[in-house]
Short mmCIF file of C-alpha atoms in Angstrom, two decimals:
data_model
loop_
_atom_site.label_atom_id
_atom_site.label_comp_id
_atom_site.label_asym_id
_atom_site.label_seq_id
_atom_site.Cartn_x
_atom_site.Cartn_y
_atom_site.Cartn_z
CA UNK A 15 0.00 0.00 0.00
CA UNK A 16 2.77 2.47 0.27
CA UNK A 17 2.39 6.55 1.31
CA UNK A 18 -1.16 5.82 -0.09
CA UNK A 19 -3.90 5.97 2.63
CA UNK A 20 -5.48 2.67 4.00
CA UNK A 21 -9.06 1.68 1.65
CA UNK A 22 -11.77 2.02 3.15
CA UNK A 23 -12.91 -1.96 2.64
CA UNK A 24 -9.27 -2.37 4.57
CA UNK A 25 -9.86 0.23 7.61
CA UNK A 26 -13.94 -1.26 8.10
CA UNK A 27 -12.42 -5.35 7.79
CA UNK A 28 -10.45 -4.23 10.57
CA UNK A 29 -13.48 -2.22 12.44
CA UNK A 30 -15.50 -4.07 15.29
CA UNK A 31 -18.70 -5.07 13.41
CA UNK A 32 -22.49 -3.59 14.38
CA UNK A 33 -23.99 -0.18 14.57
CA UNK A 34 -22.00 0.87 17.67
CA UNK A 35 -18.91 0.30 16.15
CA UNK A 36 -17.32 3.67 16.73
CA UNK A 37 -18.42 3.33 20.68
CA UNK A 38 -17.01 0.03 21.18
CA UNK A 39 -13.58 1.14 19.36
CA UNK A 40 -13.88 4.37 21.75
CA UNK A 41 -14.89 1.98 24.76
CA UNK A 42 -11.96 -0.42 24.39
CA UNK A 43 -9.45 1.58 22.56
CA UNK A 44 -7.70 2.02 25.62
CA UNK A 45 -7.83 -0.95 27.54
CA UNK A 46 -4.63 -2.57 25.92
CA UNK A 47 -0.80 -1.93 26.54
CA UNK A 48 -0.08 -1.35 22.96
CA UNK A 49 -2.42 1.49 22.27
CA UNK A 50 -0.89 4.17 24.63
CA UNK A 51 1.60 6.82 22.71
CA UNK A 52 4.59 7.30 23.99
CA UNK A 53 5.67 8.67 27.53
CA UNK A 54 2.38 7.26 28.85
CA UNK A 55 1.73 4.23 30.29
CA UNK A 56 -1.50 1.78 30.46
CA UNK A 57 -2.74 1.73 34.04
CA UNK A 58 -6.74 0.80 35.13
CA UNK A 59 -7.90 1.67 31.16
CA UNK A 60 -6.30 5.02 31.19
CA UNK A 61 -2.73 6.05 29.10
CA UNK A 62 -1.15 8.18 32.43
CA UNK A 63 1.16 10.71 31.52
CA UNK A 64 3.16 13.29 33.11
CA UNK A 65 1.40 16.71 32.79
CA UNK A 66 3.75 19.82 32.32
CA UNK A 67 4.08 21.97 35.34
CA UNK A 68 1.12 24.14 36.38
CA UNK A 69 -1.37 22.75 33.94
CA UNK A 70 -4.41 20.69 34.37
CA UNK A 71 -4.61 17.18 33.08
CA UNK A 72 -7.34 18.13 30.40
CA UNK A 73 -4.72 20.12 29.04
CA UNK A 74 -1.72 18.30 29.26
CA UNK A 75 -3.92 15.00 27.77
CA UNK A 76 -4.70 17.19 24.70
CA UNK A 77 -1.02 18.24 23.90
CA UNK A 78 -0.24 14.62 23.99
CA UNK A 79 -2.76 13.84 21.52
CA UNK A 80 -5.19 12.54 23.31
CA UNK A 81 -8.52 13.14 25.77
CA UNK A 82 -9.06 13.24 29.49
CA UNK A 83 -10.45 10.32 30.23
CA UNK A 84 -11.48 9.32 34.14
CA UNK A 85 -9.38 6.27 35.61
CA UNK A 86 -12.19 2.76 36.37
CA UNK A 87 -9.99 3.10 39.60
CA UNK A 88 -7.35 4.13 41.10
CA UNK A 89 -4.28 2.64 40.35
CA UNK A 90 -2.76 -0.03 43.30
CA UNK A 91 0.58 1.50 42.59
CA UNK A 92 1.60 5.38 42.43
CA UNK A 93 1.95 6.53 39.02
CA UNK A 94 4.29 9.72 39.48
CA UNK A 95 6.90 7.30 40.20
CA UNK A 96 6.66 5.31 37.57
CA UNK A 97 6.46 7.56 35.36
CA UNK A 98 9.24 9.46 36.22
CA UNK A 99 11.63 6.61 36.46
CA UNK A 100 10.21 5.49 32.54
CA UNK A 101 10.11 8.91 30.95
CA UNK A 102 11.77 11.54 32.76
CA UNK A 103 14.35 12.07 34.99
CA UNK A 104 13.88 9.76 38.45
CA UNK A 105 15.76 12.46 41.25
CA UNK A 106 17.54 10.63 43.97
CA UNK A 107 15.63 10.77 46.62
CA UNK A 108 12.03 11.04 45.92
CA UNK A 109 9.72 11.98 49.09
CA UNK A 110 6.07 10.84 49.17
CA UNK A 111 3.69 12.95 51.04
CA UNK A 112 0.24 12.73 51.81
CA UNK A 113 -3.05 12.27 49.66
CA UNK A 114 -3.84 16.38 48.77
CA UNK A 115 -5.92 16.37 45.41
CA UNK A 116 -7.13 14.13 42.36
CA UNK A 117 -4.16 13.14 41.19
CA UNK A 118 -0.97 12.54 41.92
CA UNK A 119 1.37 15.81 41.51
CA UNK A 120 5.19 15.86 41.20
CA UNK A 121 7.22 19.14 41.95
CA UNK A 122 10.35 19.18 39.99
CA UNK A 123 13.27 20.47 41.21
CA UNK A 124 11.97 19.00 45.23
CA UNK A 125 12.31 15.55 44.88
CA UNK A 126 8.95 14.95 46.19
CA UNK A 127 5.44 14.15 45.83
CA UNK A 128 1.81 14.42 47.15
CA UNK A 129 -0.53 10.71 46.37
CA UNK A 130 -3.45 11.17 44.99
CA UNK A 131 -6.80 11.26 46.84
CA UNK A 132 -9.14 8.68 45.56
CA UNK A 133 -12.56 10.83 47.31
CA UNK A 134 -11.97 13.28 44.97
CA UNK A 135 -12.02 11.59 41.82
CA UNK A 136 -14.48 13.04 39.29
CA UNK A 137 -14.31 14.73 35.89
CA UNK A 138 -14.54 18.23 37.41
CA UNK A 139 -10.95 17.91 38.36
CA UNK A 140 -9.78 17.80 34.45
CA UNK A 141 -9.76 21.25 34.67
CA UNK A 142 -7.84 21.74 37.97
CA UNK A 143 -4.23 22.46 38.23
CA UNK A 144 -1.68 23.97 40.80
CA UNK A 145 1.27 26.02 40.14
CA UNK A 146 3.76 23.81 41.69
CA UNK A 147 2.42 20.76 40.40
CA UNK A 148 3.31 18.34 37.58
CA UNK A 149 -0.10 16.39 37.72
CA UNK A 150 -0.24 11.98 36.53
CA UNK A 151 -3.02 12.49 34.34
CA UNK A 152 -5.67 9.58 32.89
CA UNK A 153 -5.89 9.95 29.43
CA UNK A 154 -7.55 7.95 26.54
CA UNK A 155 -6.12 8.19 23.22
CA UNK A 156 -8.36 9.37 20.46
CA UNK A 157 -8.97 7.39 17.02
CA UNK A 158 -7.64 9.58 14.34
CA UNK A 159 -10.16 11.36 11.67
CA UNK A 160 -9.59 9.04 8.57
CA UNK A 161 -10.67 5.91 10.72
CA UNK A 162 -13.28 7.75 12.37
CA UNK A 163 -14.74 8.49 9.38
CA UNK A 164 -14.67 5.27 7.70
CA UNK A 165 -16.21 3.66 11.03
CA UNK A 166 -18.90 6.00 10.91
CA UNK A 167 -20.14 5.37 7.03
#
C-alpha cells in the first residue's frame, strides 16, 4: 500500500462489526498496553502521563494527543513514580507525602510528591491544576479522523 492511505474496505475489515462500532472502538481503545503513545503508560484503562508543570490534566492529555479520560480506579501503585523513572528524569531521593488532590502531583526540582486522593475523583478535576504541580493524568487516546470516518459510514 505504500504513502497511499489505508481503503476504506481495509480500515472497516479491521473495524469491530455492528452499529456501535465507533463506541465500542472508543470503549476499548484504551484498555490494551499497545495502544498508549509514547511517555504514557496503560494503568486501570487510562494512558497516564506526566502533565507539564502548572497545567491541568485536560490540558496536558490534549497536547499529547489525546482526551481526558477518568481512571475505572485508582491505580494499586503510584503513578508519578513510575512515570518518572520510565520517561523523565527519576531524582535521587524522591519523598512521598500525603493524599492532597485528584491526582498525583510531582514538583520538579523537590524531589517529592503528594498521592493522589481517591474521594476526589471526578471529571470536574480535568480542569484543575496547581502552580507547583506536575499532575499523573488519565488519558484515553483518540482514534484519528480518517478511521473515524470510515467507522462511521
Amino acid at each position: 500500500l505504500g504513502e497511499e492511505p489505508w481503503p476504506d474496505w481495509i480500515l472497516r475489515e479491521m473495524a469491530w462489526p455492528g452499529s456501535d462500532a465507533l463506541a465500542t472502538v472508543s470503549a476499548v481503545i484504551a484498555s490494551g498496553a499497545d495502544v498508549c503513545p509514547a511517555a504514557s503508560m496503560p494503568d486501570q484503562g487510562s494512558c497516564w502521563l506526566l502533565g507539564p508543570t502548572g497545567s491541568a490534566c485536560s490540558t496536558a492529555c490534549r497536547s499529547a494527543g489525546m482526551r481526558f479520560r477518568r481512571p475505572l480506579s485508582c491505580p494499586a501503585q503510584n503513578v508519578a513514580p513510575r512515570l518518572l523513572r520510565a520517561f523523565h528524569s527519576m531524582p535521587e531521593y524522591l519523598a512521598r507525602q500525603h493524599p492532597w488532590a485528584s491526582f498525583e502531583c510531582y514538583v520538579p526540582g523537590e524531589g517529592r510528591y503528594h498521592e493522589a486522593d481517591a474521594r476526589l475523583s471526578d471529571d470536574a478535576w480535568a480542569e484543575w491544576s496547581y502552580p507547583n504541580c506536575a499532575l499523573a493524568c488519565p488519558c484515553s487516546p483518540v482514534l484519528a479522523p480518517a478511521v473515524r470516518s470510515v467507522l462511521a459510514a
